[in-house]
Short mmCIF file of C-alpha atoms and ligand atoms in Angstrom, two decimals:
data_model
loop_
_atom_site.label_atom_id
_atom_site.label_comp_id
_atom_site.label_asym_id
_atom_site.label_seq_id
_atom_site.Cartn_x
_atom_site.Cartn_y
_atom_site.Cartn_z
CA MET R 1 -66.49 52.92 -75.23
CA ASN R 2 -63.21 51.86 -73.57
CA GLU R 3 -61.07 49.68 -75.84
CA TYR R 4 -58.53 46.99 -74.77
CA ASP R 5 -56.24 44.60 -76.49
CA ILE R 6 -57.58 41.75 -74.39
CA VAL R 7 -60.63 41.50 -72.12
CA ILE R 8 -60.58 38.52 -69.89
CA ILE R 9 -63.89 37.36 -68.42
CA GLY R 10 -63.38 35.76 -64.99
CA GLY R 11 -60.78 36.64 -62.30
CA GLY R 12 -60.02 33.17 -61.13
CA PRO R 13 -56.50 31.56 -61.39
CA ALA R 14 -56.98 31.05 -65.15
CA GLY R 15 -58.08 34.68 -65.77
CA LEU R 16 -55.42 36.25 -63.61
CA SER R 17 -52.66 34.14 -65.17
CA ALA R 18 -53.84 35.18 -68.61
CA ALA R 19 -53.68 38.73 -67.50
CA ILE R 20 -50.16 38.51 -66.19
CA TYR R 21 -48.84 36.92 -69.48
CA ALA R 22 -50.71 39.53 -71.61
CA LEU R 23 -49.65 42.48 -69.38
CA ARG R 24 -45.95 41.39 -69.60
CA ALA R 25 -46.35 41.41 -73.29
CA ASP R 26 -47.27 45.11 -72.99
CA LYS R 27 -50.99 44.67 -73.84
CA LYS R 28 -53.80 46.69 -72.47
CA VAL R 29 -55.81 44.32 -70.29
CA LEU R 30 -59.08 44.39 -68.63
CA VAL R 31 -60.33 41.62 -66.19
CA LEU R 32 -64.03 41.31 -65.52
CA GLU R 33 -64.90 39.57 -62.31
CA SER R 34 -68.40 39.23 -61.05
CA LYS R 35 -67.54 38.12 -57.43
CA ALA R 36 -64.06 38.17 -56.01
CA CYS R 37 -60.67 37.68 -57.52
CA GLY R 38 -59.38 34.19 -57.18
CA GLY R 39 -62.51 32.26 -58.07
CA ARG R 40 -63.04 28.83 -56.49
CA ILE R 41 -59.55 28.60 -55.01
CA VAL R 42 -60.54 31.34 -52.36
CA ALA R 43 -62.44 28.65 -50.56
CA ALA R 44 -59.32 26.35 -50.21
CA ARG R 45 -58.13 26.45 -46.50
CA ASP R 46 -54.72 24.90 -47.18
CA ILE R 47 -53.20 24.39 -50.57
CA GLN R 48 -50.80 21.49 -50.59
CA ASN R 49 -50.24 20.75 -54.31
CA TYR R 50 -49.26 24.09 -55.80
CA PRO R 51 -45.44 24.14 -56.52
CA GLY R 52 -43.61 26.55 -54.35
CA MET R 53 -46.56 27.60 -52.19
CA MET R 54 -47.05 24.58 -49.84
CA GLY R 55 -49.57 25.34 -47.01
CA VAL R 56 -50.78 28.74 -48.41
CA SER R 57 -54.43 29.54 -48.12
CA GLY R 58 -56.57 30.06 -51.25
CA TYR R 59 -57.39 33.53 -50.10
CA GLU R 60 -53.81 34.38 -49.57
CA LEU R 61 -52.79 33.06 -53.01
CA ALA R 62 -55.70 34.84 -54.73
CA LYS R 63 -54.58 38.16 -53.07
CA LYS R 64 -51.05 37.62 -54.45
CA MET R 65 -52.28 36.87 -57.82
CA GLN R 66 -54.49 39.91 -57.90
CA ALA R 67 -51.70 42.23 -56.60
CA GLN R 68 -49.41 40.84 -59.35
CA VAL R 69 -51.97 41.85 -61.97
CA GLU R 70 -52.40 45.31 -60.53
CA GLU R 71 -48.71 46.00 -60.16
CA LEU R 72 -48.35 45.08 -63.87
CA GLY R 73 -50.87 47.77 -64.67
CA GLY R 74 -54.02 45.51 -65.19
CA GLU R 75 -57.36 46.85 -64.88
CA ILE R 76 -60.00 44.89 -62.73
CA ARG R 77 -63.63 45.68 -62.78
CA TYR R 78 -66.13 44.03 -60.64
CA GLU R 79 -68.90 43.54 -63.19
CA ARG R 80 -70.70 40.55 -64.49
CA ALA R 81 -70.16 39.92 -68.27
CA MET R 82 -73.65 39.25 -69.81
CA GLY R 83 -72.79 38.59 -73.41
CA ILE R 84 -70.49 39.29 -76.25
CA LYS R 85 -71.36 41.02 -79.62
CA ASP R 86 -68.88 41.78 -82.36
CA LYS R 87 -65.88 41.75 -80.03
CA VAL R 88 -67.71 43.90 -77.51
CA VAL R 89 -68.24 42.45 -73.97
CA CYS R 90 -71.42 43.74 -72.31
CA THR R 91 -71.66 43.71 -68.58
CA ASP R 92 -73.95 44.81 -65.83
CA GLY R 93 -71.87 48.12 -65.75
CA GLY R 94 -70.79 48.89 -69.19
CA SER R 95 -69.43 47.75 -72.59
CA TYR R 96 -65.84 47.05 -73.44
CA LYS R 97 -64.32 46.57 -76.87
CA ALA R 98 -61.46 44.11 -77.34
CA LYS R 99 -59.24 42.80 -80.00
CA ALA R 100 -59.38 39.39 -78.29
CA ILE R 101 -61.48 37.95 -75.46
CA ILE R 102 -60.60 35.20 -73.08
CA LEU R 103 -63.37 33.30 -71.33
CA ALA R 104 -62.10 32.08 -67.94
CA THR R 105 -65.53 31.90 -66.13
CA GLY R 106 -64.84 28.34 -64.38
CA ALA R 107 -67.20 25.87 -63.31
CA GLU R 108 -69.05 25.66 -59.89
CA ASN R 109 -69.21 22.30 -57.94
CA ARG R 110 -72.62 20.99 -58.06
CA LYS R 111 -73.97 20.67 -54.52
CA LEU R 112 -75.92 17.91 -52.91
CA GLY R 113 -78.02 20.22 -50.92
CA ILE R 114 -78.26 18.20 -47.71
CA TYR R 115 -78.11 19.44 -44.16
CA GLY R 116 -74.54 20.00 -42.93
CA GLU R 117 -72.95 20.35 -46.39
CA ASP R 118 -72.37 24.15 -46.40
CA GLN R 119 -71.56 24.21 -42.63
CA PHE R 120 -68.77 21.70 -42.93
CA VAL R 121 -67.09 22.93 -46.23
CA GLY R 122 -63.40 22.94 -45.33
CA LYS R 123 -64.14 20.89 -42.10
CA GLY R 124 -64.47 17.53 -43.63
CA VAL R 125 -66.75 18.24 -46.61
CA SER R 126 -64.59 18.64 -49.80
CA TYR R 127 -65.34 18.81 -53.39
CA CYS R 128 -61.71 18.03 -54.43
CA ALA R 129 -60.14 14.58 -53.49
CA THR R 130 -56.84 15.47 -55.39
CA CYS R 131 -56.53 18.65 -53.21
CA ASP R 132 -57.73 17.49 -49.81
CA GLY R 133 -57.34 13.70 -49.89
CA SER R 134 -53.91 13.67 -48.25
CA LEU R 135 -55.35 15.39 -45.07
CA TYR R 136 -57.15 12.20 -44.43
CA LYS R 137 -54.37 9.64 -44.33
CA ASP R 138 -55.38 6.53 -42.52
CA LYS R 139 -58.90 7.92 -41.84
CA ASN R 140 -62.30 6.73 -42.97
CA VAL R 141 -63.83 8.84 -45.77
CA ALA R 142 -66.87 8.67 -48.12
CA VAL R 143 -67.32 9.58 -51.54
CA VAL R 144 -70.82 10.67 -52.92
CA GLY R 145 -71.50 10.14 -56.59
CA GLY R 146 -71.56 7.57 -59.16
CA GLY R 147 -69.89 9.03 -62.34
CA ASN R 148 -66.22 9.01 -63.53
CA THR R 149 -65.13 11.70 -60.93
CA ALA R 150 -66.58 9.66 -58.05
CA LEU R 151 -64.85 6.56 -59.23
CA GLU R 152 -61.63 8.25 -59.78
CA ASP R 153 -61.78 9.91 -56.42
CA ALA R 154 -62.55 6.64 -54.70
CA ILE R 155 -59.56 4.83 -56.29
CA TYR R 156 -57.33 7.85 -55.38
CA LEU R 157 -58.53 8.03 -51.83
CA ALA R 158 -58.15 4.23 -51.50
CA GLY R 159 -54.45 4.77 -51.73
CA VAL R 160 -54.46 7.35 -48.90
CA ALA R 161 -57.36 6.65 -46.44
CA LYS R 162 -57.99 3.63 -44.26
CA LYS R 163 -61.41 3.00 -45.67
CA VAL R 164 -63.41 4.52 -48.42
CA TYR R 165 -67.22 4.22 -48.67
CA VAL R 166 -68.66 5.06 -52.01
CA ILE R 167 -72.35 6.25 -51.70
CA HIS R 168 -74.30 6.27 -54.96
CA ARG R 169 -78.00 6.78 -55.21
CA ARG R 170 -78.56 4.49 -58.28
CA SER R 171 -78.29 0.75 -58.31
CA GLU R 172 -75.25 0.82 -60.69
CA PHE R 173 -72.54 3.24 -61.50
CA ARG R 174 -72.42 5.51 -64.56
CA GLY R 175 -68.76 5.83 -64.86
CA ASP R 176 -66.26 3.77 -67.13
CA LYS R 177 -66.27 0.02 -66.88
CA ALA R 178 -62.49 -0.02 -66.45
CA ASP R 179 -62.71 2.24 -63.36
CA ILE R 180 -65.57 0.20 -61.83
CA LYS R 181 -63.37 -2.88 -62.16
CA LYS R 182 -60.31 -1.18 -60.74
CA MET R 183 -62.41 0.25 -57.81
CA ASN R 184 -63.75 -3.23 -56.90
CA ASP R 185 -60.15 -4.53 -56.66
CA PHE R 186 -59.52 -2.35 -53.66
CA SER R 187 -60.26 -4.31 -50.34
CA ASN R 188 -60.61 -0.94 -48.47
CA ILE R 189 -63.48 0.38 -50.66
CA GLU R 190 -67.02 -0.39 -49.71
CA VAL R 191 -69.68 0.45 -52.22
CA ILE R 192 -73.17 1.42 -51.00
CA LEU R 193 -75.67 1.47 -53.87
CA SER R 194 -79.21 2.60 -53.88
CA ALA R 195 -78.31 4.97 -51.13
CA ASN R 196 -79.35 8.52 -50.71
CA ALA R 197 -77.30 10.88 -48.53
CA ARG R 198 -79.66 12.52 -46.03
CA GLU R 199 -77.54 14.41 -43.47
CA ILE R 200 -73.88 15.29 -42.56
CA LEU R 201 -73.07 14.85 -38.85
CA GLY R 202 -70.60 16.63 -36.72
CA GLU R 203 -69.96 19.55 -34.34
CA GLU R 204 -66.64 21.30 -35.01
CA LYS R 205 -65.89 18.99 -38.10
CA VAL R 206 -67.39 16.09 -39.84
CA THR R 207 -67.99 12.81 -37.83
CA GLY R 208 -70.29 10.98 -40.13
CA ILE R 209 -73.03 10.78 -42.68
CA VAL R 210 -76.66 9.47 -42.70
CA VAL R 211 -77.74 7.57 -45.62
CA ASP R 212 -81.04 6.19 -46.65
CA VAL R 213 -80.36 2.58 -48.18
CA ASP R 214 -83.57 1.08 -49.77
CA GLY R 215 -85.62 2.87 -47.17
CA GLU R 216 -83.51 2.02 -44.14
CA GLU R 217 -81.37 4.61 -42.32
CA ARG R 218 -77.77 3.97 -41.85
CA GLU R 219 -75.19 6.07 -40.01
CA ILE R 220 -71.57 5.86 -41.32
CA LYS R 221 -68.70 7.22 -39.33
CA VAL R 222 -66.28 9.14 -41.42
CA ASP R 223 -63.84 11.97 -40.94
CA ALA R 224 -64.38 13.43 -44.58
CA ILE R 225 -66.89 13.33 -47.27
CA PHE R 226 -65.86 14.07 -50.84
CA MET R 227 -68.73 15.28 -53.06
CA ALA R 228 -68.34 14.12 -56.65
CA ILE R 229 -71.57 14.82 -58.22
CA GLY R 230 -70.35 16.99 -61.03
CA TYR R 231 -69.88 20.67 -61.95
CA GLU R 232 -71.83 23.46 -63.34
CA PRO R 233 -69.89 25.37 -66.06
CA GLN R 234 -70.47 29.17 -65.80
CA ALA R 235 -70.75 29.80 -69.53
CA GLY R 236 -74.43 30.10 -70.25
CA GLU R 237 -74.16 33.81 -70.92
CA PHE R 238 -71.96 33.18 -73.98
CA ALA R 239 -73.96 30.46 -75.59
CA ASN R 240 -74.83 32.84 -78.42
CA SER R 241 -71.13 33.61 -79.15
CA VAL R 242 -69.33 30.36 -78.67
CA GLU R 243 -70.53 26.78 -78.99
CA LEU R 244 -71.00 24.80 -75.65
CA ASP R 245 -71.06 21.06 -75.34
CA GLY R 246 -73.91 19.21 -74.05
CA ASP R 247 -72.77 19.60 -70.49
CA GLY R 248 -72.48 23.34 -70.79
CA TYR R 249 -68.69 23.53 -71.17
CA ILE R 250 -67.14 25.81 -73.79
CA LYS R 251 -66.18 23.73 -76.76
CA THR R 252 -62.57 23.73 -77.88
CA ARG R 253 -60.70 21.63 -80.37
CA ASP R 254 -57.20 22.14 -78.84
CA GLY R 255 -57.84 23.40 -75.23
CA VAL R 256 -57.64 27.11 -76.22
CA HIS R 257 -59.59 28.13 -79.39
CA THR R 258 -63.45 28.45 -79.12
CA SER R 259 -65.69 28.15 -82.09
CA ALA R 260 -65.42 31.90 -82.57
CA GLU R 261 -62.49 33.77 -83.97
CA GLY R 262 -60.67 35.93 -81.50
CA ILE R 263 -62.48 34.33 -78.55
CA TYR R 264 -60.33 32.00 -76.38
CA VAL R 265 -61.07 29.66 -73.35
CA ALA R 266 -59.03 29.04 -70.26
CA GLY R 267 -59.43 27.06 -67.09
CA ASP R 268 -62.27 25.03 -65.82
CA ALA R 269 -64.75 26.48 -68.17
CA ARG R 270 -63.54 23.93 -70.79
CA LYS R 271 -63.82 20.18 -70.23
CA LYS R 272 -60.78 18.55 -68.84
CA ASP R 273 -59.80 15.69 -66.64
CA LEU R 274 -57.88 17.64 -64.05
CA LYS R 275 -59.53 20.78 -62.73
CA GLN R 276 -56.74 22.32 -60.65
CA LEU R 277 -54.85 25.42 -60.00
CA VAL R 278 -51.81 24.26 -62.11
CA THR R 279 -53.96 23.34 -65.15
CA ALA R 280 -55.90 26.69 -64.78
CA VAL R 281 -52.96 28.92 -64.72
CA SER R 282 -51.38 26.94 -67.48
CA ASP R 283 -54.51 27.38 -69.56
CA GLY R 284 -54.42 31.09 -68.87
CA ALA R 285 -50.78 31.50 -69.96
CA ILE R 286 -51.49 29.49 -73.21
CA ALA R 287 -54.74 31.46 -73.87
CA ALA R 288 -53.02 34.94 -73.52
CA THR R 289 -49.96 33.93 -75.61
CA THR R 290 -52.04 32.38 -78.35
CA ALA R 291 -54.42 35.45 -78.53
CA ILE R 292 -51.39 37.76 -78.62
CA LYS R 293 -49.75 35.83 -81.47
CA GLU R 294 -52.93 35.74 -83.46
CA MET R 295 -53.77 39.51 -83.00
CA GLU R 296 -50.45 40.61 -84.39
C1 FAD S 1 -62.81 24.18 -51.83
C2 FAD S 1 -61.91 24.07 -52.94
C3 FAD S 1 -60.57 23.72 -52.77
C4 FAD S 1 -59.67 23.56 -53.83
N1 FAD S 1 -58.47 23.25 -53.49
C5 FAD S 1 -57.57 23.07 -54.44
C6 FAD S 1 -56.15 22.85 -54.25
O1 FAD S 1 -55.78 22.70 -53.15
N2 FAD S 1 -55.28 22.75 -55.25
C7 FAD S 1 -55.67 22.88 -56.69
O2 FAD S 1 -54.96 22.74 -57.46
N3 FAD S 1 -56.93 23.20 -56.83
C8 FAD S 1 -57.94 23.39 -55.94
N4 FAD S 1 -59.22 23.64 -56.20
C9 FAD S 1 -59.64 23.65 -57.53
C10 FAD S 1 -59.31 25.10 -58.21
O3 FAD S 1 -59.84 26.07 -57.32
C11 FAD S 1 -59.87 25.36 -59.52
O4 FAD S 1 -59.56 24.27 -60.41
C12 FAD S 1 -59.40 26.72 -60.14
O5 FAD S 1 -59.86 27.79 -59.29
C13 FAD S 1 -60.08 26.85 -61.50
O6 FAD S 1 -59.77 28.13 -61.96
P1 FAD S 1 -60.57 28.87 -63.07
O7 FAD S 1 -59.81 30.24 -63.09
O8 FAD S 1 -60.66 28.12 -64.24
O9 FAD S 1 -62.02 29.08 -62.50
P2 FAD S 1 -62.67 29.66 -61.20
O10 FAD S 1 -61.69 29.58 -60.09
O11 FAD S 1 -64.02 29.07 -61.12
O12 FAD S 1 -62.75 31.25 -61.58
C14 FAD S 1 -63.73 31.65 -62.43
C15 FAD S 1 -64.04 33.17 -62.05
O13 FAD S 1 -64.89 33.74 -63.08
C16 FAD S 1 -65.98 34.38 -62.44
N5 FAD S 1 -67.04 34.58 -63.35
C17 FAD S 1 -67.84 33.50 -63.76
N6 FAD S 1 -68.74 34.04 -64.70
C18 FAD S 1 -68.53 35.40 -64.85
C19 FAD S 1 -69.15 36.27 -65.59
N7 FAD S 1 -70.16 36.18 -66.44
N8 FAD S 1 -68.56 37.60 -65.59
C20 FAD S 1 -67.46 37.87 -64.76
N9 FAD S 1 -66.92 37.02 -64.00
C21 FAD S 1 -67.43 35.73 -64.01
C22 FAD S 1 -66.24 33.78 -61.12
O14 FAD S 1 -66.78 34.58 -60.14
C23 FAD S 1 -64.90 33.15 -60.75
O15 FAD S 1 -64.15 34.16 -59.82
C24 FAD S 1 -60.09 23.74 -55.17
C25 FAD S 1 -61.43 24.06 -55.37
C26 FAD S 1 -62.33 24.24 -54.35
C27 FAD S 1 -63.81 24.71 -54.56
#
């Protein structure tokens, strides 16, 4: 069986950053990636908030991160990790022993599943207000959702866009009272409750959304729709090895240690307020340096 100092599960920004730090510390590193290196950022058309890389596409940035890992001598295998037993990671292609394991499996955006959603991703449909909000300065936008993320997105967008519609399927919000109050103070936010989003309209890009409000159909003209209905952490395979919280995120007391010795977490796979590139790569660096310190 192949043995490594560190096996990193997930080749997104967190996993690749962890790999760079571990390789520069002269460790033998394996990155396991089930799809494509770069993770969720590959879907970003135009990154505006990553220091030093203004206007780069997610694909381009992912390729550069991957090349950096390869140049430093890191091994990347395109296999899905299925579980961990006694510091051995089992995948759909083999088994790999490690002194330390970093879980960097990320979290997928939950989808609404309505007509037009997939078609208009990157053309008006966004899952990240902090990433794409500035593209809609002085435009009309909608936020779909009723939890904390939706409220925070609406407040953030109200400072950028001309008008923000907040579309929520229930009759009241689930998010923090303080954020609800703050949102209500913005004159350019219109809340539409008991409203089910039905269809996204547009040709080349988004032009509107159709909602069903108490049984009546309403068409709202917007240039962008921000989906804020939550995330699905991708950590289910490791539930027998590390503790997960009620939402499926990997539990951590300090942002890096999991409940199991020698297994660390980095990036969106742990619960945090800001799911972004900068926080993911920061997590990866901290997880790798902590793992190295503790294995020596
Ligand atoms: C459309 C879009 C645009 C965005 N734009 C920006 C932006 O402009 N700026 C910004 O800062 N952030 C942006 N983000 C957010 C950013 O992409 C994420 O916060 C970041 O990618 C998280 O990195 P991560 O490595 O923790 O997780 P991920 O990027 O989710 O990577 C996790 C990786 O692990 C792999 N994986 C999962 N399970 C397994 C397994 N069992 N075995 C092997 N591999 C596995 C997945 O295939 C994936 O490649 C955007 C996100 C999206 C979706």
